[in-house]
Each structure stands twice: as structure tokens, then as C-alpha cells.
Amino acid sequence: MRDHPVGYFSEHLFKYIDKGCFQLFVYDNTNQSSNQTEVLKSFTTAWRVIKGMSDCETAHVIHKDAIDVLIDLSGHTAHNRLTVFALRPSAIQATWMGYFGSTGLNEMDFLIGDKFVTPVDKQQDFSESVILLTNSYLCFAPPSFDLPISATPALAQRYVTFGCFNNSSKINSDVIVSWSEILKEIKDSKIFFKGKTYNGDAIQRITAEFEINQIDANRLLFGAGCSRKELLQSYKQVDVALDPFPYVGGTTTCEALWMGVPTLTKQGTDFLSNVGRSIAENSGHDHLCAANTSDYISLAINIASDVDLLNQSRIQRREKLINTPLFDGKRFAKDFERVIETMLGGLPQDG
């Protein structure tokens, strides 16, 4: 509930959910806050800080608040409170967004997904009953500050710059092999990595693996961590963003699209590896989701070969995004309301 992907993806739901029918209670298990925390607080009925409270104390507070549906936003990630859910302080409990898989808890009734990350033929992988949002299981709230979209940099630089602002741990050997093939085909192209995890060891590892694949180090650019605003401004240096795999991007992909930069992703085989597909499909960019690695490489080469088209679509991208399921907060909130009502009523789902 701060400057964090969960905080960004919660904003539109908090803002647009019908306050006449739904009250929002937040149980915050951190002692951290930011401007995003204050934004989210403004939409809630109550905000309880449970950091330092025992599971039993926390469960008692939740039960006393008479919560109808308790939703986990952490799963098996740092600072989670799944042990509180094991005490079942609410009759209906669900997990959403913060984790790309099942909690494994008998006391977790539902997992909220969509037809791309949790398709029917994969729902047996979860201990929870899977309930689908009609379109996207995520909705991205653009940043509060205004950053205009710039022309694609290849027009001035005369070479294409690919980009990846994902965590460096996502850049594995298979990804580097594929990206090396792309760089070989697009003459003089470079790839720009940026983020707080691009330090000495990560840079050394990535550079060495690219060199094994015949890509010289001078074609690799690295940028350190920075503020969110500076990070988004850095997309002015990127023509095409490349999604790693199987651990694809989420927030980074949405931010790139918002800054006009197309992000190429690849269809996966499970929840985590299909997040990129869900984002592509729900933002009007299904053509940027490759079916396999070979298709991914070909798609990147084709897109990067037409700089004029890159620029034209870049300038128009943000205006088109606003009304897509990935960015339309009002539509998402209505869909989420339906899911909550379905969980409350135990009714068959029409999504």
C-alpha cells in the first residue's frame, strides 16, 4: 500500500468501487508509507496498521470489524500474513494480485484471476476456487505526474534501442540467447537496462553472457535505480521494450506502454508466465504477444525494422490505452464488484 506494484494496481479499484455498497478496510502490515499510501487512504473507510500485532490480535481486529470478504494481497511474498487467514477471521477469504500462484491454504476460498492467467484448463493447479474477472485481473493507474510522450529515439539516433527495466534476476540465459539473435539482425541496435538491481555483479554477469553470444559490451547500456518519475522519463531513450521470460514484467510493461513504448512479450504455460499475455490482450496489444520464442524473435525484428511506424504508433498509444480494460478503472471496479457479489452469494459465475 505504497509506491509498489500492489499500490499502483489497487488505486483504480479503491477509487471507483461503489462506496454506497462497499466499504474498504485496509490492514497494513508495514511501517512504510509514501504519497501512494495517502492516495489509497483517501478512498478507505478504515486503515489499520497491524505491523507488530500477533496473528490472534490481528484476527480479532478483523473479526470485530465484521469484514464480509477478506482479500490477501501478498501470497507467499515478504511480510505476508497468510497465518492470519488460517485463523479465518472472515467467512469468505480470497487472494488476488500480489502473488502468481496458489496459497495452498484450505482456509483461502477463492483466487481472483482472468482467462489468460488462470484459464479453465489450469484451474486444477490451485487449492482455491478460481473466480474470473471478465477482462483483466489487473487495472493500472497512471502516475499522477504528467510526462509527455516523445518521438521514438531511433529517428534521431539512426539506430534502434531496445529496453528492459525489469529486475536483473529475470534476465536468464535463454532470454539473453533470444535477445542476442535480435541484436544481430537489427544493425547497430543496442539494449538499455535500467533499475536498482543493475549493479556490478549483475552487469558483469549479463555482459559476459551476451559476449558468449557474440554481442559486444558496447551495445549494452546500463542505468542505475532512480525515482519513478526519472524511470519513466528514461523510456524516452527506448524504441522497443523486451519482456523477459518466463518471469515477465507487470508494472514495467504498463509503464512502458503509458510512455508510448511497445513491449514484446511471450505466451507462457502458467500464471506467472502469462501475465504479459493478459496485459497485451487487455491493452489492445495482442499483436505484441508471441506464441513461442521463435515468434518472439521474429516479431521483435519486424517491429524494429519500421521506425516510422514505431513513431506513429508511439504517439497515438496513450490515447488508445485509456479506454482499454487494463486502464479503465470504472469498468474494472464494476467487474470487481460483480466478483465480490458472486463470492458473497455463491452464485454461478457469468464471466
mmCIF file of C-alpha atoms in Angstrom:
data_model
loop_
_atom_site.group_PDB
_atom_site.id
_atom_site.type_symbol
_atom_site.label_atom_id
_atom_site.label_comp_id
_atom_site.label_asym_id
_atom_site.label_seq_id
_atom_site.Cartn_x
_atom_site.Cartn_y
_atom_site.Cartn_z
ATOM 1 C CA MET A 1 0.000 0.000 0.000
ATOM 2 C CA ARG A 2 2.757 2.380 -1.055
ATOM 3 C CA ASP A 3 4.982 3.059 -4.081
ATOM 4 C CA HIS A 4 4.874 -0.604 -5.028
ATOM 5 C CA PRO A 5 3.143 -2.578 -7.808
ATOM 6 C CA VAL A 6 0.327 -3.626 -5.435
ATOM 7 C CA GLY A 7 -0.192 0.016 -4.500
ATOM 8 C CA TYR A 8 -0.333 1.123 -8.131
ATOM 9 C CA PHE A 9 -2.678 -1.662 -9.223
ATOM 10 C CA SER A 10 -5.011 -1.088 -6.253
ATOM 11 C CA GLU A 11 -5.633 2.589 -6.908
ATOM 12 C CA HIS A 12 -8.369 2.408 -9.541
ATOM 13 C CA LEU A 13 -10.301 -0.226 -7.605
ATOM 14 C CA PHE A 14 -10.134 1.846 -4.423
ATOM 15 C CA LYS A 15 -11.105 4.996 -6.289
ATOM 16 C CA TYR A 16 -14.021 3.723 -8.352
ATOM 17 C CA ILE A 17 -15.646 0.948 -6.322
ATOM 18 C CA ASP A 18 -19.195 1.951 -5.345
ATOM 19 C CA LYS A 19 -18.797 3.449 -1.861
ATOM 20 C CA GLY A 20 -22.563 3.273 -1.380
ATOM 21 C CA CYS A 21 -22.401 -0.518 -1.490
ATOM 22 C CA PHE A 22 -18.861 -1.338 -0.430
ATOM 23 C CA GLN A 23 -16.642 -0.221 2.428
ATOM 24 C CA LEU A 24 -12.882 -0.653 2.202
ATOM 25 C CA PHE A 25 -10.895 -1.659 5.287
ATOM 26 C CA VAL A 26 -7.113 -1.958 4.867
ATOM 27 C CA TYR A 27 -4.903 -3.998 7.198
ATOM 28 C CA ASP A 28 -1.381 -2.695 6.596
ATOM 29 C CA ASN A 29 1.466 -4.977 7.663
ATOM 30 C CA THR A 30 4.284 -2.475 7.095
ATOM 31 C CA ASN A 31 5.573 0.656 8.719
ATOM 32 C CA GLN A 32 6.376 2.197 5.345
ATOM 33 C CA SER A 33 4.356 4.884 3.608
ATOM 34 C CA SER A 34 4.575 7.149 0.579
ATOM 35 C CA ASN A 35 2.437 9.524 -1.440
ATOM 36 C CA GLN A 36 0.669 6.463 -2.849
ATOM 37 C CA THR A 37 -0.251 5.425 0.697
ATOM 38 C CA GLU A 38 -2.025 8.728 1.229
ATOM 39 C CA VAL A 39 -3.841 8.414 -2.109
ATOM 40 C CA LEU A 40 -5.147 4.969 -1.175
ATOM 41 C CA LYS A 41 -6.077 6.030 2.357
ATOM 42 C CA SER A 42 -8.325 8.748 0.958
ATOM 43 C CA PHE A 43 -10.622 6.097 -0.543
ATOM 44 C CA THR A 44 -10.952 3.853 2.523
ATOM 45 C CA THR A 45 -13.378 3.581 5.421
ATOM 46 C CA ALA A 46 -10.640 2.479 7.825
ATOM 47 C CA TRP A 47 -6.897 1.881 7.733
ATOM 48 C CA ARG A 48 -5.497 -0.420 10.411
ATOM 49 C CA VAL A 49 -1.748 -0.846 10.893
ATOM 50 C CA ILE A 50 -1.171 -4.432 12.032
ATOM 51 C CA LYS A 51 2.615 -4.394 11.925
ATOM 52 C CA GLY A 52 3.837 -5.962 15.175
ATOM 53 C CA MET A 53 0.451 -7.412 16.095
ATOM 54 C CA SER A 54 0.175 -11.164 16.645
ATOM 55 C CA ASP A 55 -1.966 -13.301 14.353
ATOM 56 C CA CYS A 56 -4.603 -13.712 17.034
ATOM 57 C CA GLU A 57 -4.703 -9.981 17.756
ATOM 58 C CA THR A 58 -4.984 -9.216 14.048
ATOM 59 C CA ALA A 59 -7.710 -11.801 13.524
ATOM 60 C CA HIS A 60 -9.639 -10.336 16.440
ATOM 61 C CA VAL A 61 -9.463 -6.819 14.930
ATOM 62 C CA ILE A 62 -10.676 -8.102 11.556
ATOM 63 C CA HIS A 63 -13.490 -10.111 13.127
ATOM 64 C CA LYS A 64 -14.566 -7.119 15.205
ATOM 65 C CA ASP A 65 -14.735 -5.027 12.009
ATOM 66 C CA ALA A 66 -17.234 -7.609 10.664
ATOM 67 C CA ILE A 67 -15.465 -7.993 7.327
ATOM 68 C CA ASP A 68 -17.560 -9.851 4.743
ATOM 69 C CA VAL A 69 -14.747 -10.619 2.277
ATOM 70 C CA LEU A 70 -11.089 -10.585 3.352
ATOM 71 C CA ILE A 71 -8.669 -10.300 0.427
ATOM 72 C CA ASP A 72 -4.978 -11.216 0.628
ATOM 73 C CA LEU A 73 -2.624 -9.049 -1.465
ATOM 74 C CA SER A 74 0.678 -10.750 -0.613
ATOM 75 C CA GLY A 75 0.506 -14.506 -1.109
ATOM 76 C CA HIS A 76 3.863 -16.130 -0.331
ATOM 77 C CA THR A 77 5.866 -12.905 -0.591
ATOM 78 C CA ALA A 78 7.746 -10.906 2.044
ATOM 79 C CA HIS A 79 5.780 -9.636 5.057
ATOM 80 C CA ASN A 80 2.707 -11.725 4.210
ATOM 81 C CA ARG A 81 0.151 -12.590 6.898
ATOM 82 C CA LEU A 82 -1.249 -15.813 5.492
ATOM 83 C CA THR A 83 -1.202 -17.242 9.015
ATOM 84 C CA VAL A 84 -3.933 -14.744 9.890
ATOM 85 C CA PHE A 85 -6.089 -16.209 7.110
ATOM 86 C CA ALA A 86 -5.522 -19.658 8.603
ATOM 87 C CA LEU A 87 -7.460 -18.417 11.655
ATOM 88 C CA ARG A 88 -10.359 -17.488 9.334
ATOM 89 C CA PRO A 89 -11.374 -14.097 10.759
ATOM 90 C CA SER A 90 -13.764 -13.678 7.807
ATOM 91 C CA ALA A 91 -16.305 -16.129 6.432
ATOM 92 C CA ILE A 92 -15.125 -15.514 2.869
ATOM 93 C CA GLN A 93 -11.419 -15.198 2.062
ATOM 94 C CA ALA A 94 -9.721 -14.629 -1.288
ATOM 95 C CA THR A 95 -6.264 -13.946 -2.721
ATOM 96 C CA TRP A 96 -5.584 -11.507 -5.538
ATOM 97 C CA MET A 97 -2.783 -9.783 -7.395
ATOM 98 C CA GLY A 98 0.212 -9.931 -5.014
ATOM 99 C CA TYR A 99 1.332 -13.468 -5.880
ATOM 100 C CA PHE A 100 1.348 -15.547 -9.050
ATOM 101 C CA GLY A 101 0.044 -18.800 -7.658
ATOM 102 C CA SER A 102 -1.954 -20.679 -5.078
ATOM 103 C CA THR A 103 -1.598 -20.007 -1.363
ATOM 104 C CA GLY A 104 -2.206 -23.682 -0.620
ATOM 105 C CA LEU A 105 -4.389 -22.746 2.346
ATOM 106 C CA ASN A 106 -7.583 -24.690 2.941
ATOM 107 C CA GLU A 107 -8.988 -21.522 4.511
ATOM 108 C CA MET A 108 -8.444 -19.461 1.321
ATOM 109 C CA ASP A 109 -11.710 -19.866 -0.560
ATOM 110 C CA PHE A 110 -11.063 -18.032 -3.828
ATOM 111 C CA LEU A 111 -8.267 -16.933 -6.130
ATOM 112 C CA ILE A 112 -9.154 -13.993 -8.396
ATOM 113 C CA GLY A 113 -7.726 -14.190 -11.911
ATOM 114 C CA ASP A 114 -8.676 -13.863 -15.565
ATOM 115 C CA LYS A 115 -8.989 -16.148 -18.590
ATOM 116 C CA PHE A 116 -5.347 -15.587 -19.581
ATOM 117 C CA VAL A 117 -3.506 -16.169 -16.288
ATOM 118 C CA THR A 118 -5.933 -18.722 -14.843
ATOM 119 C CA PRO A 119 -7.649 -20.416 -17.811
ATOM 120 C CA VAL A 120 -10.129 -23.213 -17.166
ATOM 121 C CA ASP A 121 -7.655 -25.961 -18.086
ATOM 122 C CA LYS A 122 -5.191 -24.717 -15.437
ATOM 123 C CA GLN A 123 -7.573 -24.154 -12.560
ATOM 124 C CA GLN A 124 -6.816 -27.550 -11.030
ATOM 125 C CA ASP A 125 -3.371 -26.137 -10.170
ATOM 126 C CA PHE A 126 -4.889 -24.054 -7.377
ATOM 127 C CA SER A 127 -6.181 -25.137 -3.977
ATOM 128 C CA GLU A 128 -8.643 -22.227 -4.115
ATOM 129 C CA SER A 129 -11.741 -21.985 -6.293
ATOM 130 C CA VAL A 130 -10.718 -19.762 -9.188
ATOM 131 C CA ILE A 131 -13.020 -16.862 -9.946
ATOM 132 C CA LEU A 132 -12.514 -14.820 -13.109
ATOM 133 C CA LEU A 133 -12.717 -11.119 -13.733
ATOM 134 C CA THR A 134 -14.328 -10.592 -17.119
ATOM 135 C CA ASN A 135 -11.346 -8.944 -18.790
ATOM 136 C CA SER A 136 -8.115 -8.243 -16.911
ATOM 137 C CA TYR A 137 -7.253 -9.325 -13.385
ATOM 138 C CA LEU A 138 -5.220 -6.108 -13.141
ATOM 139 C CA CYS A 139 -6.015 -2.436 -13.692
ATOM 140 C CA PHE A 140 -3.203 0.079 -13.895
ATOM 141 C CA ALA A 141 -3.492 3.630 -12.595
ATOM 142 C CA PRO A 142 -1.184 6.007 -14.494
ATOM 143 C CA PRO A 143 1.209 8.142 -12.429
ATOM 144 C CA SER A 144 -0.077 11.398 -11.002
ATOM 145 C CA PHE A 145 2.654 13.444 -12.668
ATOM 146 C CA ASP A 146 2.426 14.357 -16.341
ATOM 147 C CA LEU A 147 5.113 13.175 -18.733
ATOM 148 C CA PRO A 148 4.574 13.790 -22.446
ATOM 149 C CA ILE A 149 5.350 11.091 -24.979
ATOM 150 C CA SER A 150 8.398 11.832 -27.096
ATOM 151 C CA ALA A 151 9.245 10.734 -30.616
ATOM 152 C CA THR A 152 10.848 7.316 -30.912
ATOM 153 C CA PRO A 153 14.584 7.928 -30.383
ATOM 154 C CA ALA A 154 15.691 5.941 -33.446
ATOM 155 C CA LEU A 155 14.531 8.811 -35.656
ATOM 156 C CA ALA A 156 17.342 10.994 -34.353
ATOM 157 C CA GLN A 157 19.891 8.379 -33.326
ATOM 158 C CA ARG A 158 19.667 6.331 -36.523
ATOM 159 C CA TYR A 159 19.771 3.078 -34.548
ATOM 160 C CA VAL A 160 17.193 1.171 -32.540
ATOM 161 C CA THR A 161 17.384 0.944 -28.761
ATOM 162 C CA PHE A 162 15.657 -1.968 -27.091
ATOM 163 C CA GLY A 163 14.951 -1.693 -23.380
ATOM 164 C CA CYS A 164 14.343 -3.760 -20.270
ATOM 165 C CA PHE A 165 13.637 -2.087 -16.908
ATOM 166 C CA ASN A 166 12.762 -5.360 -15.153
ATOM 167 C CA ASN A 167 14.637 -6.794 -12.195
ATOM 168 C CA SER A 168 18.019 -8.136 -13.344
ATOM 169 C CA SER A 169 17.263 -11.570 -11.831
ATOM 170 C CA LYS A 170 14.699 -12.096 -14.604
ATOM 171 C CA ILE A 171 17.430 -11.928 -17.280
ATOM 172 C CA ASN A 172 18.347 -15.591 -17.669
ATOM 173 C CA SER A 173 20.461 -17.403 -20.262
ATOM 174 C CA ASP A 174 17.533 -18.284 -22.542
ATOM 175 C CA VAL A 175 16.450 -14.641 -22.598
ATOM 176 C CA ILE A 176 19.967 -13.480 -23.474
ATOM 177 C CA VAL A 177 20.238 -16.012 -26.306
ATOM 178 C CA SER A 178 16.992 -14.710 -27.815
ATOM 179 C CA TRP A 179 17.880 -11.047 -27.349
ATOM 180 C CA SER A 180 21.293 -11.671 -28.897
ATOM 181 C CA GLU A 181 19.619 -13.021 -32.036
ATOM 182 C CA ILE A 182 17.512 -9.867 -32.219
ATOM 183 C CA LEU A 183 20.531 -7.580 -31.807
ATOM 184 C CA LYS A 184 22.420 -9.475 -34.521
ATOM 185 C CA GLU A 185 19.590 -8.915 -37.007
ATOM 186 C CA ILE A 186 18.998 -5.211 -36.247
ATOM 187 C CA LYS A 187 22.172 -3.452 -37.319
ATOM 188 C CA ASP A 188 23.835 -1.163 -34.732
ATOM 189 C CA SER A 189 20.960 -1.724 -32.283
ATOM 190 C CA LYS A 190 21.549 -1.548 -28.543
ATOM 191 C CA ILE A 191 19.736 -2.643 -25.416
ATOM 192 C CA PHE A 192 19.241 -0.437 -22.366
ATOM 193 C CA PHE A 193 18.864 -1.988 -18.898
ATOM 194 C CA LYS A 194 17.758 0.240 -16.036
ATOM 195 C CA GLY A 195 16.814 -0.303 -12.404
ATOM 196 C CA LYS A 196 18.178 -0.580 -8.896
ATOM 197 C CA THR A 197 19.295 -4.207 -9.354
ATOM 198 C CA TYR A 198 21.721 -3.402 -12.167
ATOM 199 C CA ASN A 199 24.835 -3.277 -10.007
ATOM 200 C CA GLY A 200 28.378 -4.533 -10.512
ATOM 201 C CA ASP A 201 27.711 -8.273 -10.245
ATOM 202 C CA ALA A 202 24.551 -8.172 -12.369
ATOM 203 C CA ILE A 203 26.196 -6.056 -15.048
ATOM 204 C CA GLN A 204 29.187 -8.381 -15.138
ATOM 205 C CA ARG A 205 27.013 -11.485 -15.448
ATOM 206 C CA ILE A 206 24.767 -10.064 -18.171
ATOM 207 C CA THR A 207 27.673 -8.625 -20.171
ATOM 208 C CA ALA A 208 29.595 -11.909 -20.043
ATOM 209 C CA GLU A 209 26.595 -13.898 -21.295
ATOM 210 C CA PHE A 210 25.953 -11.506 -24.165
ATOM 211 C CA GLU A 211 29.625 -11.727 -25.162
ATOM 212 C CA ILE A 212 29.342 -15.527 -25.227
ATOM 213 C CA ASN A 213 26.556 -14.957 -27.757
ATOM 214 C CA GLN A 214 28.778 -12.660 -29.893
ATOM 215 C CA ILE A 215 27.272 -9.368 -28.710
ATOM 216 C CA ASP A 216 29.901 -6.771 -27.828
ATOM 217 C CA ALA A 217 29.633 -4.986 -24.484
ATOM 218 C CA ASN A 218 29.433 -1.585 -26.197
ATOM 219 C CA ARG A 219 25.917 -2.499 -27.368
ATOM 220 C CA LEU A 220 24.728 -2.877 -23.764
ATOM 221 C CA LEU A 221 23.697 0.210 -21.807
ATOM 222 C CA PHE A 222 23.064 0.208 -18.054
ATOM 223 C CA GLY A 223 21.310 2.719 -15.815
ATOM 224 C CA ALA A 224 21.085 2.750 -12.031
ATOM 225 C CA GLY A 225 17.992 2.925 -9.840
ATOM 226 C CA CYS A 226 16.183 6.228 -9.585
ATOM 227 C CA SER A 227 12.845 7.829 -8.750
ATOM 228 C CA ARG A 228 9.757 6.583 -10.529
ATOM 229 C CA LYS A 229 9.471 9.810 -12.488
ATOM 230 C CA GLU A 230 13.044 9.544 -13.726
ATOM 231 C CA LEU A 231 12.499 5.897 -14.584
ATOM 232 C CA LEU A 232 9.507 6.744 -16.762
ATOM 233 C CA GLN A 233 11.421 9.599 -18.373
ATOM 234 C CA SER A 234 14.097 7.076 -19.326
ATOM 235 C CA TYR A 235 11.648 5.451 -21.738
ATOM 236 C CA LYS A 236 12.410 8.427 -23.998
ATOM 237 C CA GLN A 237 15.622 6.541 -24.754
ATOM 238 C CA VAL A 238 13.833 3.300 -25.698
ATOM 239 C CA ASP A 239 12.219 2.377 -29.031
ATOM 240 C CA VAL A 240 11.003 -1.128 -28.156
ATOM 241 C CA ALA A 241 10.791 -2.799 -24.724
ATOM 242 C CA LEU A 242 11.558 -6.514 -24.431
ATOM 243 C CA ASP A 243 9.788 -8.608 -21.814
ATOM 244 C CA PRO A 244 11.942 -11.296 -20.163
ATOM 245 C CA PHE A 245 10.575 -14.815 -19.765
ATOM 246 C CA PRO A 246 9.298 -16.882 -18.054
ATOM 247 C CA TYR A 247 9.200 -14.215 -15.300
ATOM 248 C CA VAL A 248 7.599 -11.446 -17.308
ATOM 249 C CA GLY A 249 7.040 -7.826 -16.347
ATOM 250 C CA GLY A 250 3.900 -6.294 -14.882
ATOM 251 C CA THR A 251 4.288 -2.726 -13.679
ATOM 252 C CA THR A 252 7.225 -2.156 -16.027
ATOM 253 C CA THR A 253 5.156 -3.223 -19.039
ATOM 254 C CA CYS A 254 2.261 -0.942 -18.114
ATOM 255 C CA GLU A 255 4.632 1.969 -17.537
ATOM 256 C CA ALA A 256 6.368 1.387 -20.861
ATOM 257 C CA LEU A 257 3.052 1.334 -22.707
ATOM 258 C CA TRP A 258 1.942 4.503 -20.917
ATOM 259 C CA MET A 259 5.115 6.195 -22.175
ATOM 260 C CA GLY A 260 4.288 5.057 -25.701
ATOM 261 C CA VAL A 261 6.807 2.223 -25.869
ATOM 262 C CA PRO A 262 5.594 -1.136 -27.261
ATOM 263 C CA THR A 263 6.542 -4.144 -25.124
ATOM 264 C CA LEU A 264 7.047 -7.525 -26.762
ATOM 265 C CA THR A 265 6.077 -10.474 -24.591
ATOM 266 C CA LYS A 266 5.649 -14.216 -24.968
ATOM 267 C CA GLN A 267 2.787 -16.550 -24.128
ATOM 268 C CA GLY A 268 3.592 -18.828 -21.211
ATOM 269 C CA THR A 269 2.383 -22.024 -19.592
ATOM 270 C CA ASP A 270 1.318 -20.885 -16.118
ATOM 271 C CA PHE A 271 0.003 -17.911 -14.134
ATOM 272 C CA LEU A 272 3.327 -16.093 -13.848
ATOM 273 C CA SER A 273 4.466 -16.519 -17.440
ATOM 274 C CA ASN A 274 1.073 -15.452 -18.836
ATOM 275 C CA VAL A 275 0.850 -12.089 -17.054
ATOM 276 C CA GLY A 276 2.425 -10.479 -20.132
ATOM 277 C CA ARG A 277 -0.204 -12.060 -22.338
ATOM 278 C CA SER A 278 -3.004 -10.734 -20.130
ATOM 279 C CA ILE A 279 -1.518 -7.228 -20.268
ATOM 280 C CA ALA A 280 -1.094 -7.388 -24.050
ATOM 281 C CA GLU A 281 -4.624 -8.681 -24.666
ATOM 282 C CA ASN A 282 -6.243 -6.218 -22.273
ATOM 283 C CA SER A 283 -4.385 -3.170 -23.556
ATOM 284 C CA GLY A 284 -5.162 -3.695 -27.239
ATOM 285 C CA HIS A 285 -1.708 -5.119 -27.981
ATOM 286 C CA ASP A 286 -2.433 -8.790 -28.628
ATOM 287 C CA HIS A 287 -0.189 -8.465 -31.703
ATOM 288 C CA LEU A 288 2.770 -7.919 -29.359
ATOM 289 C CA CYS A 289 2.366 -11.317 -27.663
ATOM 290 C CA ALA A 290 4.370 -14.060 -29.355
ATOM 291 C CA ALA A 291 3.281 -17.692 -29.336
ATOM 292 C CA ASN A 292 6.804 -19.041 -28.814
ATOM 293 C CA THR A 293 10.454 -17.992 -28.698
ATOM 294 C CA SER A 294 10.974 -18.133 -32.460
ATOM 295 C CA ASP A 295 7.899 -15.961 -32.989
ATOM 296 C CA TYR A 296 9.159 -13.581 -30.283
ATOM 297 C CA ILE A 297 12.471 -13.066 -32.100
ATOM 298 C CA SER A 298 10.795 -12.580 -35.490
ATOM 299 C CA LEU A 299 8.260 -10.152 -34.038
ATOM 300 C CA ALA A 300 10.982 -8.015 -32.443
ATOM 301 C CA ILE A 301 12.939 -7.885 -35.696
ATOM 302 C CA ASN A 302 9.871 -6.943 -37.753
ATOM 303 C CA ILE A 303 8.737 -4.201 -35.390
ATOM 304 C CA ALA A 304 12.207 -2.695 -35.035
ATOM 305 C CA SER A 305 12.651 -2.615 -38.811
ATOM 306 C CA ASP A 306 9.981 0.048 -39.381
ATOM 307 C CA VAL A 307 10.986 3.130 -37.408
ATOM 308 C CA ASP A 308 8.360 5.378 -38.971
ATOM 309 C CA LEU A 309 5.568 3.021 -37.904
ATOM 310 C CA LEU A 310 7.150 2.742 -34.463
ATOM 311 C CA ASN A 311 6.961 6.502 -34.116
ATOM 312 C CA GLN A 312 3.399 6.805 -35.410
ATOM 313 C CA SER A 313 2.022 4.138 -33.069
ATOM 314 C CA ARG A 314 4.042 5.539 -30.162
ATOM 315 C CA ILE A 315 2.476 8.990 -30.404
ATOM 316 C CA GLN A 316 -1.044 7.511 -30.520
ATOM 317 C CA ARG A 317 -0.590 4.778 -27.894
ATOM 318 C CA ARG A 318 -1.532 6.583 -24.676
ATOM 319 C CA GLU A 319 -4.810 7.952 -26.040
ATOM 320 C CA LYS A 320 -5.825 4.458 -27.126
ATOM 321 C CA LEU A 321 -4.863 2.874 -23.804
ATOM 322 C CA ILE A 322 -7.220 4.932 -21.657
ATOM 323 C CA ASN A 323 -10.349 3.047 -22.708
ATOM 324 C CA THR A 324 -8.867 -0.465 -22.597
ATOM 325 C CA PRO A 325 -9.665 -2.903 -19.755
ATOM 326 C CA LEU A 326 -6.123 -2.574 -18.411
ATOM 327 C CA PHE A 327 -6.507 1.167 -17.774
ATOM 328 C CA ASP A 328 -10.273 1.744 -17.484
ATOM 329 C CA GLY A 329 -10.754 1.988 -13.719
ATOM 330 C CA LYS A 330 -14.519 2.399 -13.746
ATOM 331 C CA ARG A 331 -15.035 -0.709 -15.855
ATOM 332 C CA PHE A 332 -12.624 -2.686 -13.685
ATOM 333 C CA ALA A 333 -14.320 -1.623 -10.447
ATOM 334 C CA LYS A 334 -17.728 -2.722 -11.745
ATOM 335 C CA ASP A 335 -16.286 -6.075 -12.739
ATOM 336 C CA PHE A 336 -14.673 -6.475 -9.327
ATOM 337 C CA GLU A 337 -17.948 -5.608 -7.611
ATOM 338 C CA ARG A 338 -19.593 -8.447 -9.546
ATOM 339 C CA VAL A 339 -16.879 -10.859 -8.404
ATOM 340 C CA ILE A 340 -17.341 -9.840 -4.761
ATOM 341 C CA GLU A 341 -21.094 -10.295 -5.038
ATOM 342 C CA THR A 342 -20.551 -13.716 -6.604
ATOM 343 C CA MET A 343 -18.283 -14.744 -3.726
ATOM 344 C CA LEU A 344 -20.809 -13.462 -1.203
ATOM 345 C CA GLY A 345 -23.729 -15.200 -2.833
ATOM 346 C CA GLY A 346 -22.060 -18.387 -4.002
ATOM 347 C CA LEU A 347 -23.753 -17.842 -7.344
ATOM 348 C CA PRO A 348 -22.630 -19.345 -10.658
ATOM 349 C CA GLN A 349 -20.203 -17.039 -12.383
ATOM 350 C CA ASP A 350 -21.102 -15.496 -15.755
ATOM 351 C CA GLY A 351 -17.574 -14.163 -16.511
#
